[in-house]
PDB file of C-alpha atoms in Angstrom:
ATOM      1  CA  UNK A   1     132.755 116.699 122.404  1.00 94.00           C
ATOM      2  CA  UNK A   2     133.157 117.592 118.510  1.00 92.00           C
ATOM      3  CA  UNK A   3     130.554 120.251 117.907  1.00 91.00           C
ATOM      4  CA  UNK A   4     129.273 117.539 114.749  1.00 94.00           C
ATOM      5  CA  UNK A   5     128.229 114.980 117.276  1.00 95.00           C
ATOM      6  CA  UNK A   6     125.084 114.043 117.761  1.00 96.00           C
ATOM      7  CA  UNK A   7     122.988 112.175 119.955  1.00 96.00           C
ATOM      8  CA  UNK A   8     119.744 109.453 119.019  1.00 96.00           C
ATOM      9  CA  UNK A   9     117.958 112.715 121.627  1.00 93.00           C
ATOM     10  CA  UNK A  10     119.155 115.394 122.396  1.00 92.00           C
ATOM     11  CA  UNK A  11     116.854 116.482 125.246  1.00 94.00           C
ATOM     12  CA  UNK A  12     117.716 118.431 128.366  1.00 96.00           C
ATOM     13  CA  UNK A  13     114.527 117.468 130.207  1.00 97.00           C
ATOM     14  CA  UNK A  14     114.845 113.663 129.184  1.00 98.00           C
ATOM     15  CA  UNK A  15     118.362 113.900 130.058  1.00 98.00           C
ATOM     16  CA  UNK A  16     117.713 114.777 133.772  1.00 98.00           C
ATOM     17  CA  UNK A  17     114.938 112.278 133.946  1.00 98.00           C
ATOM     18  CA  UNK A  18     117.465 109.668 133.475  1.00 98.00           C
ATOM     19  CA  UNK A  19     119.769 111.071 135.500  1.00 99.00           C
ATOM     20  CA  UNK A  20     117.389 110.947 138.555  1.00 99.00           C
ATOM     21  CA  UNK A  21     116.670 107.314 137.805  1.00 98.00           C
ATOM     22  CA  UNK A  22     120.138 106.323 137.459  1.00 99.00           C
ATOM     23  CA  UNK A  23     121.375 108.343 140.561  1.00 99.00           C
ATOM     24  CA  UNK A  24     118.451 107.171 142.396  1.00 98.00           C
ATOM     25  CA  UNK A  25     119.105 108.937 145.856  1.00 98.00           C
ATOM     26  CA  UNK A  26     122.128 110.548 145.474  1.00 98.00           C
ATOM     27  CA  UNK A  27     120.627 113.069 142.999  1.00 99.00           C
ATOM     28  CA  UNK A  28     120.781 116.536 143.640  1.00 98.00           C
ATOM     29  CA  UNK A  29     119.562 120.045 142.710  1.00 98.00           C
ATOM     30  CA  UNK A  30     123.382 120.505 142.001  1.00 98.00           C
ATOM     31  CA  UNK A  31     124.140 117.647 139.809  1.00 99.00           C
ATOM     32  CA  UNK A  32     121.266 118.460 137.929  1.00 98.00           C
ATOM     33  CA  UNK A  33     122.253 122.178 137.392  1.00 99.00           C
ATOM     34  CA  UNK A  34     125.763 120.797 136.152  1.00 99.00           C
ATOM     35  CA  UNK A  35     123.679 118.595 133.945  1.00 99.00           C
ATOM     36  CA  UNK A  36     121.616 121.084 132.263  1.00 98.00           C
ATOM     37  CA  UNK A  37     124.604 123.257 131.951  1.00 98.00           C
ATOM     38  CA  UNK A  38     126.792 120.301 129.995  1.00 97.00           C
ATOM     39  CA  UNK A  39     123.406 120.262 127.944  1.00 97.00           C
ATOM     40  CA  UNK A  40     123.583 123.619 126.523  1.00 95.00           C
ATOM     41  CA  UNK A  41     126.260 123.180 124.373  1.00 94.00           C
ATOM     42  CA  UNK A  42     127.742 119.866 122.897  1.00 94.00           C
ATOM     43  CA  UNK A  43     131.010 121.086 123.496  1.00 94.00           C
ATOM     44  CA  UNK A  44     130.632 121.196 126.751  1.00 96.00           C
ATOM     45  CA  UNK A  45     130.433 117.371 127.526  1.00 97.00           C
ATOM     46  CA  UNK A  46     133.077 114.852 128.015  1.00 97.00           C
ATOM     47  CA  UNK A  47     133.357 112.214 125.372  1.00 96.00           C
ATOM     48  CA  UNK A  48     133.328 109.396 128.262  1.00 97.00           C
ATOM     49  CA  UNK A  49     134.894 107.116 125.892  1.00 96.00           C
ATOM     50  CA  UNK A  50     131.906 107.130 123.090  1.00 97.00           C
ATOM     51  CA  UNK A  51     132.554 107.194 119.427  1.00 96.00           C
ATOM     52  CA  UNK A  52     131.748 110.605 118.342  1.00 95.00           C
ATOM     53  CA  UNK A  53     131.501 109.574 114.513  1.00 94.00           C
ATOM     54  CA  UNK A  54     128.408 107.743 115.261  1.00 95.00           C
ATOM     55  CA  UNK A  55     125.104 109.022 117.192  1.00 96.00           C
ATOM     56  CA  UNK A  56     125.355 108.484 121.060  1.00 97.00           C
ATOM     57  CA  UNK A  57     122.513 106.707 122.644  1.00 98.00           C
ATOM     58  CA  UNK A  58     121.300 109.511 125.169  1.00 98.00           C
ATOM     59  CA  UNK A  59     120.257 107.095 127.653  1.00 98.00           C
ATOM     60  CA  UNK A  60     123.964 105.134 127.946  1.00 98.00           C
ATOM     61  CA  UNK A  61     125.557 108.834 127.786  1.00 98.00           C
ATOM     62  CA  UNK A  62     123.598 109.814 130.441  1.00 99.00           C
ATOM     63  CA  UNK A  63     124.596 106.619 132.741  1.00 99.00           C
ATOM     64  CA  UNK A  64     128.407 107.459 132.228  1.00 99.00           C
ATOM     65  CA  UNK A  65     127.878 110.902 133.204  1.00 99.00           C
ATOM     66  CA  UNK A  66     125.977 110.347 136.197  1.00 99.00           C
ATOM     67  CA  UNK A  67     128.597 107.423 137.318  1.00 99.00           C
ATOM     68  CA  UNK A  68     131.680 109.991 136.668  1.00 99.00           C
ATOM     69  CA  UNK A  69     130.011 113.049 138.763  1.00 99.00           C
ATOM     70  CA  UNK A  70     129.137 110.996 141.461  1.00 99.00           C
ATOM     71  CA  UNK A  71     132.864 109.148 141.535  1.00 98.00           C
ATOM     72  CA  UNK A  72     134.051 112.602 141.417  1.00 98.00           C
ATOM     73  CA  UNK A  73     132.185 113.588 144.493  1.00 98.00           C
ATOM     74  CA  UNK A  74     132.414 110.796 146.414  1.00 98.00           C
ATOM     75  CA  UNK A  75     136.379 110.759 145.491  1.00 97.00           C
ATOM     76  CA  UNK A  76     136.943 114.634 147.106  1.00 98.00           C
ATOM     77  CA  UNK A  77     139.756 114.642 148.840  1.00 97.00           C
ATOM     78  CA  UNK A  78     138.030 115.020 152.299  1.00 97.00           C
ATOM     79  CA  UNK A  79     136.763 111.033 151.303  1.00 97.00           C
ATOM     80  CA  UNK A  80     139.278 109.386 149.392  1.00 94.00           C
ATOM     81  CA  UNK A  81     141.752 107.170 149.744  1.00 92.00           C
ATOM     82  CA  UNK A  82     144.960 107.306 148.152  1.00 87.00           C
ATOM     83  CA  UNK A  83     146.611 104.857 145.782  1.00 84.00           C
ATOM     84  CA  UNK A  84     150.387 103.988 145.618  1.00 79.00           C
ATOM     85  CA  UNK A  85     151.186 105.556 141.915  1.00 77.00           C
ATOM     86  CA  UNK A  86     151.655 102.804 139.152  1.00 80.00           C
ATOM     87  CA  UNK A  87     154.512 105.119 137.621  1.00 82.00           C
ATOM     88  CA  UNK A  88     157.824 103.543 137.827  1.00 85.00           C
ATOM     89  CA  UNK A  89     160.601 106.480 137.956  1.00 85.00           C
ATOM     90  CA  UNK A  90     162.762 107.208 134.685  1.00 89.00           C
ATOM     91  CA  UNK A  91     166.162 105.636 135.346  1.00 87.00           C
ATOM     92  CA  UNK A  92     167.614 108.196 132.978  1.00 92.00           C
ATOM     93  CA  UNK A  93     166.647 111.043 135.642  1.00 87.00           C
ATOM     94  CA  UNK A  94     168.926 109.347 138.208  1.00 87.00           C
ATOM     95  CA  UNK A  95     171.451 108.665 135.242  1.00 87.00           C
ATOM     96  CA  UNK A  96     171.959 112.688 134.818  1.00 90.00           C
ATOM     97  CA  UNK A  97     171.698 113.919 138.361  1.00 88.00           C
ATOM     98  CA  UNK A  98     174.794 111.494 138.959  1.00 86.00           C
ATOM     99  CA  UNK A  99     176.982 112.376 135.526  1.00 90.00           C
ATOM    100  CA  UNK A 100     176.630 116.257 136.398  1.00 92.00           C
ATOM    101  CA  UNK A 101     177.275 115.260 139.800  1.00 92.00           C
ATOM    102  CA  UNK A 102     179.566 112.402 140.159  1.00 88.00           C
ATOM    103  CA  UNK A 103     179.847 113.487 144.353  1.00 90.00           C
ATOM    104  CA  UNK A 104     176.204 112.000 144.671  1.00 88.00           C
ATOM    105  CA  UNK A 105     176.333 108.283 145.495  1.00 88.00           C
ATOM    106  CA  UNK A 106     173.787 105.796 144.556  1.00 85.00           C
ATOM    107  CA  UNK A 107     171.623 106.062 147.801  1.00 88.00           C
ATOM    108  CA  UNK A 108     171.088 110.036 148.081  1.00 88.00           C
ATOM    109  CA  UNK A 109     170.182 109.740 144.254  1.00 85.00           C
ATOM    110  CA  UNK A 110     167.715 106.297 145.387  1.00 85.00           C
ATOM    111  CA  UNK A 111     166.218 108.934 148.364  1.00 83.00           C
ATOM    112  CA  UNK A 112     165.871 111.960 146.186  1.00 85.00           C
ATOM    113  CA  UNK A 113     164.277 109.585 143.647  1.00 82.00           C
ATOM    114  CA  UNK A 114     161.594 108.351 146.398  1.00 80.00           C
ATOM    115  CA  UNK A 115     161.112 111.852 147.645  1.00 80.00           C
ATOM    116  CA  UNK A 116     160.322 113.718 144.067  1.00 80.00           C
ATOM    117  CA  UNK A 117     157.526 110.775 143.820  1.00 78.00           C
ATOM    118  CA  UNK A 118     156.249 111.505 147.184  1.00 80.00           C
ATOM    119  CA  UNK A 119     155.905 115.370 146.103  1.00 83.00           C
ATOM    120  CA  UNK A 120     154.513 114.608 142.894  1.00 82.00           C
ATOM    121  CA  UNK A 121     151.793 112.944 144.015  1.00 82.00           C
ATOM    122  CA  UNK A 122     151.079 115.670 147.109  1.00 86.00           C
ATOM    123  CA  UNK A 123     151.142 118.251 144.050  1.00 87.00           C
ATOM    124  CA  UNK A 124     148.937 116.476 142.002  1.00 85.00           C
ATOM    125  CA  UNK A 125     146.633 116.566 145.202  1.00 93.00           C
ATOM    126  CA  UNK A 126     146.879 120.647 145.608  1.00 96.00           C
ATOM    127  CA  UNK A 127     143.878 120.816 142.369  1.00 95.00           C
ATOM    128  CA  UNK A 128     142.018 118.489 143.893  1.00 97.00           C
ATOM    129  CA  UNK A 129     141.960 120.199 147.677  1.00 98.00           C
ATOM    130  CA  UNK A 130     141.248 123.495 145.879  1.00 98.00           C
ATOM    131  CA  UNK A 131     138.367 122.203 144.386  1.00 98.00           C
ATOM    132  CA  UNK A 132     136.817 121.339 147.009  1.00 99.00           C
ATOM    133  CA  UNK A 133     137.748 123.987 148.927  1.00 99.00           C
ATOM    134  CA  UNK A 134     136.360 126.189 146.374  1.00 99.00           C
ATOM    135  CA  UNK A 135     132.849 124.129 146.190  1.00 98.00           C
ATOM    136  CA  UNK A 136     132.514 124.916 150.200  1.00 98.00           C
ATOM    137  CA  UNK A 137     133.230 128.618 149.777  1.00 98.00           C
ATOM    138  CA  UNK A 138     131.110 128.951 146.043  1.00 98.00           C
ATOM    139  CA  UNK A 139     128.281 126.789 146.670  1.00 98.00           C
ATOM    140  CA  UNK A 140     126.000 129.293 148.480  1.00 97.00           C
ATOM    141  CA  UNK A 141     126.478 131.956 145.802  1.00 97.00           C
ATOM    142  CA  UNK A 142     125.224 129.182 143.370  1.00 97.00           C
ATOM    143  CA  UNK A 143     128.388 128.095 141.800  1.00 98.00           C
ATOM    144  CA  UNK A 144     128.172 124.479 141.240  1.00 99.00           C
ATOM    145  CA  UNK A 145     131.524 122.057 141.235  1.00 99.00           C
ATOM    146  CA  UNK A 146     131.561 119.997 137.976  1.00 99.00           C
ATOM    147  CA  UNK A 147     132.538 117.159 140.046  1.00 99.00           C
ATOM    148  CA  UNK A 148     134.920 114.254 137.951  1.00 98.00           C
ATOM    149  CA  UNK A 149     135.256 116.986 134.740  1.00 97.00           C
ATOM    150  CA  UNK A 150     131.707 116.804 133.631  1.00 98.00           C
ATOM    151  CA  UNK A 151     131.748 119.712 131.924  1.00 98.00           C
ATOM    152  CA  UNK A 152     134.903 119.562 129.511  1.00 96.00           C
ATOM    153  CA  UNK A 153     137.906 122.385 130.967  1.00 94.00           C
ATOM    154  CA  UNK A 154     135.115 124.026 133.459  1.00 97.00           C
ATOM    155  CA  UNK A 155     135.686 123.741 136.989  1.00 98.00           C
ATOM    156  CA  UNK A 156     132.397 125.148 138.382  1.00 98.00           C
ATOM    157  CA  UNK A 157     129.233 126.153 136.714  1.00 98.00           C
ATOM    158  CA  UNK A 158     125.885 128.288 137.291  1.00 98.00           C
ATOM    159  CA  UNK A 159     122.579 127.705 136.686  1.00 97.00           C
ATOM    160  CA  UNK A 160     122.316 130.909 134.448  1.00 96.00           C
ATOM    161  CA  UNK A 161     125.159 129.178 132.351  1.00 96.00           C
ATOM    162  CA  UNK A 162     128.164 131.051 133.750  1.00 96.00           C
ATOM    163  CA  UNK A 163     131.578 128.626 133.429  1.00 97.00           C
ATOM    164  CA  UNK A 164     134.899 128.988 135.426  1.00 97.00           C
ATOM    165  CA  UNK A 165     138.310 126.951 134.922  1.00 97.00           C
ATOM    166  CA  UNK A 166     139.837 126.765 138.195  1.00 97.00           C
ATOM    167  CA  UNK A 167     143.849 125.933 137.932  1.00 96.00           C
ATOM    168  CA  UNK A 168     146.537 126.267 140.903  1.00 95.00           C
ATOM    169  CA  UNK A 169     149.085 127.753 139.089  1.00 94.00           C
ATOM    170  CA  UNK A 170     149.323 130.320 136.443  1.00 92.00           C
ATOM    171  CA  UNK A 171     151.987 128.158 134.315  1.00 85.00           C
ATOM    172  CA  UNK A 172     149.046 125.288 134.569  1.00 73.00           C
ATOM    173  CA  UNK A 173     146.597 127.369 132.736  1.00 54.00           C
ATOM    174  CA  UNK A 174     144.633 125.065 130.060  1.00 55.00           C
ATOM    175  CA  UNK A 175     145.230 127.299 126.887  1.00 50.00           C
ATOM    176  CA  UNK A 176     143.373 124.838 124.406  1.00 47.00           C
ATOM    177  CA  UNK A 177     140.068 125.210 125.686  1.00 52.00           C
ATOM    178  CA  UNK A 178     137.190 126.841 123.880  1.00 55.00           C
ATOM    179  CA  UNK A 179     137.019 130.185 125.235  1.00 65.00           C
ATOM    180  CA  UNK A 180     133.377 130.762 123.996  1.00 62.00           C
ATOM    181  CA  UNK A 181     130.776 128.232 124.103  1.00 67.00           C
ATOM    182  CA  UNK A 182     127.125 128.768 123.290  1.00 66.00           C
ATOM    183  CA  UNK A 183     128.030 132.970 123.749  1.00 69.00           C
ATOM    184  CA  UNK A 184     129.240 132.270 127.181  1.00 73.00           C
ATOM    185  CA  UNK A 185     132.837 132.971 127.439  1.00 88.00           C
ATOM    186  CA  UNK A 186     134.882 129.971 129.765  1.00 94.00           C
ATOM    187  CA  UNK A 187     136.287 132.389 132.710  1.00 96.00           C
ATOM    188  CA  UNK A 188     139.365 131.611 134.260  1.00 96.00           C
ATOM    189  CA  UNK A 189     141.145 132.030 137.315  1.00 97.00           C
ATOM    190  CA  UNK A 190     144.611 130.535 138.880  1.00 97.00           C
ATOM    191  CA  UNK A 191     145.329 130.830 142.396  1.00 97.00           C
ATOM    192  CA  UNK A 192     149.257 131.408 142.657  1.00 96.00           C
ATOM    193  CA  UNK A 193     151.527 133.132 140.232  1.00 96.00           C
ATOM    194  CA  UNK A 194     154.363 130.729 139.766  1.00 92.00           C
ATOM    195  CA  UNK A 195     157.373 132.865 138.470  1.00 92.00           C
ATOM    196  CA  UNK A 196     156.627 135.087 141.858  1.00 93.00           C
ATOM    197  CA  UNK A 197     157.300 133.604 145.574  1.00 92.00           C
ATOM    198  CA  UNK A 198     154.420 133.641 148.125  1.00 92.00           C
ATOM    199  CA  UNK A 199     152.162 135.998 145.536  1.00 95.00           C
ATOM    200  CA  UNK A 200     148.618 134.909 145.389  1.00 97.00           C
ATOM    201  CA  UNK A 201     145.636 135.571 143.233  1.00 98.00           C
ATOM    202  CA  UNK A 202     142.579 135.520 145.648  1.00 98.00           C
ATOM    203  CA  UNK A 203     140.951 139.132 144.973  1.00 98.00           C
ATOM    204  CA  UNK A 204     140.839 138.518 141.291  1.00 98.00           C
ATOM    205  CA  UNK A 205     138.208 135.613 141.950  1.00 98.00           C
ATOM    206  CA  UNK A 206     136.145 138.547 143.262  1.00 98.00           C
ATOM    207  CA  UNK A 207     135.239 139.785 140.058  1.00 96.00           C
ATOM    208  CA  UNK A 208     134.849 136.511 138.428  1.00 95.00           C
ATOM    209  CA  UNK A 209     131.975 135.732 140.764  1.00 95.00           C
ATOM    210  CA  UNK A 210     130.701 139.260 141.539  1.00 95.00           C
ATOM    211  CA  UNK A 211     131.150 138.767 145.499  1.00 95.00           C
ATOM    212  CA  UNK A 212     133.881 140.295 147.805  1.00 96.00           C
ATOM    213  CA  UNK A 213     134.511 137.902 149.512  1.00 97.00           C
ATOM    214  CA  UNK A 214     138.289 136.314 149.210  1.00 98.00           C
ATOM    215  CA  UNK A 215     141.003 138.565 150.396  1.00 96.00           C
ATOM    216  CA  UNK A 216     144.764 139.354 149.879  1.00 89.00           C
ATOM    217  CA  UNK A 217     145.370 138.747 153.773  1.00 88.00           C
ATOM    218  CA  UNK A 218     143.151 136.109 154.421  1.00 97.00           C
ATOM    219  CA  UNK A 219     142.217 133.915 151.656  1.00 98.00           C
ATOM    220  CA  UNK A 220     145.346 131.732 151.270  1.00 98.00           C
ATOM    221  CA  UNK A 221     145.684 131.159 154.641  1.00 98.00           C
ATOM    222  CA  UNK A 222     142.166 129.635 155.311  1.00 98.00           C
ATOM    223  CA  UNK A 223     142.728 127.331 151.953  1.00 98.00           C
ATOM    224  CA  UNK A 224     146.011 125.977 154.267  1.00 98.00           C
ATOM    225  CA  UNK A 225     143.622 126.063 156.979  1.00 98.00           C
ATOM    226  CA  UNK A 226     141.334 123.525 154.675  1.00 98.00           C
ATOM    227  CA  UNK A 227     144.045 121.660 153.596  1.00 98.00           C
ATOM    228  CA  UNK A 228     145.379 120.668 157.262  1.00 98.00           C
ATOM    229  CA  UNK A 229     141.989 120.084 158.485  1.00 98.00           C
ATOM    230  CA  UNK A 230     141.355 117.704 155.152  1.00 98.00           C
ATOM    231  CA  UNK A 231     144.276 115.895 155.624  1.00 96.00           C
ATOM    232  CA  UNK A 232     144.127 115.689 159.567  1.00 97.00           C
ATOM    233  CA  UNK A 233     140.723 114.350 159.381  1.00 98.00           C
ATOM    234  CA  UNK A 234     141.272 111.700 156.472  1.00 97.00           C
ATOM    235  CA  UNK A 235     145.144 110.823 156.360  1.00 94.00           C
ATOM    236  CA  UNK A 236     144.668 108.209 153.734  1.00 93.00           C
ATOM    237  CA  UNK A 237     143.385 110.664 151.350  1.00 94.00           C
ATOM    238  CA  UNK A 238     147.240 110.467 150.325  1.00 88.00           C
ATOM    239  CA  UNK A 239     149.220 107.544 149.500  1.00 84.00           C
ATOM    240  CA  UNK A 240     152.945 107.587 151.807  1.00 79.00           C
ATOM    241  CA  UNK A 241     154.866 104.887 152.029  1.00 72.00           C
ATOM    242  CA  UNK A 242     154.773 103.501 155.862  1.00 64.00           C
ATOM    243  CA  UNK A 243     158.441 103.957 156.069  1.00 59.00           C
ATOM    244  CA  UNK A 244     159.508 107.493 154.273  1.00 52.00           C
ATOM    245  CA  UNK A 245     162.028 108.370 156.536  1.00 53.00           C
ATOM    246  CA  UNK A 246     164.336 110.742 154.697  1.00 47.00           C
ATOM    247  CA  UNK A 247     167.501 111.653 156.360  1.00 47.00           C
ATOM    248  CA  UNK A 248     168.986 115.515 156.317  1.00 42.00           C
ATOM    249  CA  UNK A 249     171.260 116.201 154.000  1.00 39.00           C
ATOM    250  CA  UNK A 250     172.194 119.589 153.029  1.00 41.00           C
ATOM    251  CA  UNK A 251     173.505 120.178 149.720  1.00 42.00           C
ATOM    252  CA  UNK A 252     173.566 123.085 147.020  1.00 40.00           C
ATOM    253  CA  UNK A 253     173.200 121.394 143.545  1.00 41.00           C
ATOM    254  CA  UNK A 254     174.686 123.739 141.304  1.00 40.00           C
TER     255      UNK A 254
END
């Protein structure tokens, strides 16, 4: 939110009064922490579709953010279930591929179509699966997931205040974010570096969190370890078309 915004009460303690009665028994020590955090500066919390040019009412705020954690939660990827995407494909993409390369007929151009929309949506799961990944592995060291981006461009939060932007790539870092908020500088980490094959960031989290514990060797492979298990365990979590059969081709597109 705009730093000028203001609320009809602004209070951290009425705040997570309401949230208990609107959570009812799915509250939590950790939703609350995430709470109080979001509370400490107004530029920490999501607008949730509120007009920011006139004062919130704390108690309807409150609602929202309680609904949105708890979809966020409840929508991890080891719980979900996938939706077909409502994105229809660019015909001018196809268009392209087939003027630079006239050898490409209309049905390898139709089945590389289908399978860039299959990968999209896989690589728009890879944030998600870290996430939670990362709330498993964080959680007893007392970092808290902001589940469903309650805290704007923070990933995970401490009770002391401490904020970290998790992002999977370091071409996917989110630039435009405050870097200081109530004189607690947003940390950030990315987990691959994406102009270098098969190199990882892992030890650099280390620092971030003041634990040793993710490793060079190790630490990428048990986050593949996570993701199989995940997806072996709930399947839907991903939308695939029931036929998705994609013969072998081999080409070199120049």
């Amino acid at each position: 939110m705009k730093e000028t915004t203001n609320f009809d009460d602004f209070s951290v303690k009425k705040a997570i009064s309401l949230a208990k009665t609107f959570a009812k028994d799915a509250y939590t020590k950790e939703l609350g922490v995430v709470l109080s955090v979001a509370f400490r500066d107004i530029r920490n919390l999501p607008a949730l579709k509120f007009n920011q040019n006139e004062p919130i009412p704390l108690k309807e705020y409150v609602k929202k953010w309680v609904a949105r954690y708890l979809s966020g939660y409840n929508g991890r990827p080891s719980k979900r279930q996938g939706k077909k995407s409502q994105t229809k494909p660019d015909p001018a993409v196809k268009l392209i591929l087939r003027t630079r390369r006239e050898d490409i007929d209309d049905n390898f151009a139709d089945t590389l179509e289908k399978g860039h929309s299959i990968m999209m949506t896989i690589e728009g799961m890879v944030g998600n699966l870290l996430e939670e990944y990362l709330a498993t592995i964080l959680h007893p060291y007392g970092w808290y997931c902001c589940w469903g981006s309650t805290i704007d461009a923070v990933d995970f939060c401490k009770e002391d205040g401490s904020l970290l932007q998790v992002k999977t790539s370091s071409n996917s870092e989110n630039s435009s974010s405050i870097r200081v908020r109530n004189g607690t500088e947003i940390r950030k980490w990315f987990r691959r570096f994406s102009n270098k094959a098969n190199k990882f960031n892992w030890v650099a989290l280390n620092e971030i969190i003041g634990r040793d514990i993710f490793s060079e060797e190790n630490s990428e492979r048990e986050f593949r370890d996570f993701i199989t298990r995940t997806i072996r365990e709930n399947p839907g979590c991903i939308y695939t078309p029931e036929k998705c059969h994609i013969e072998d081709v081999q080409m070199e597109l120049l």
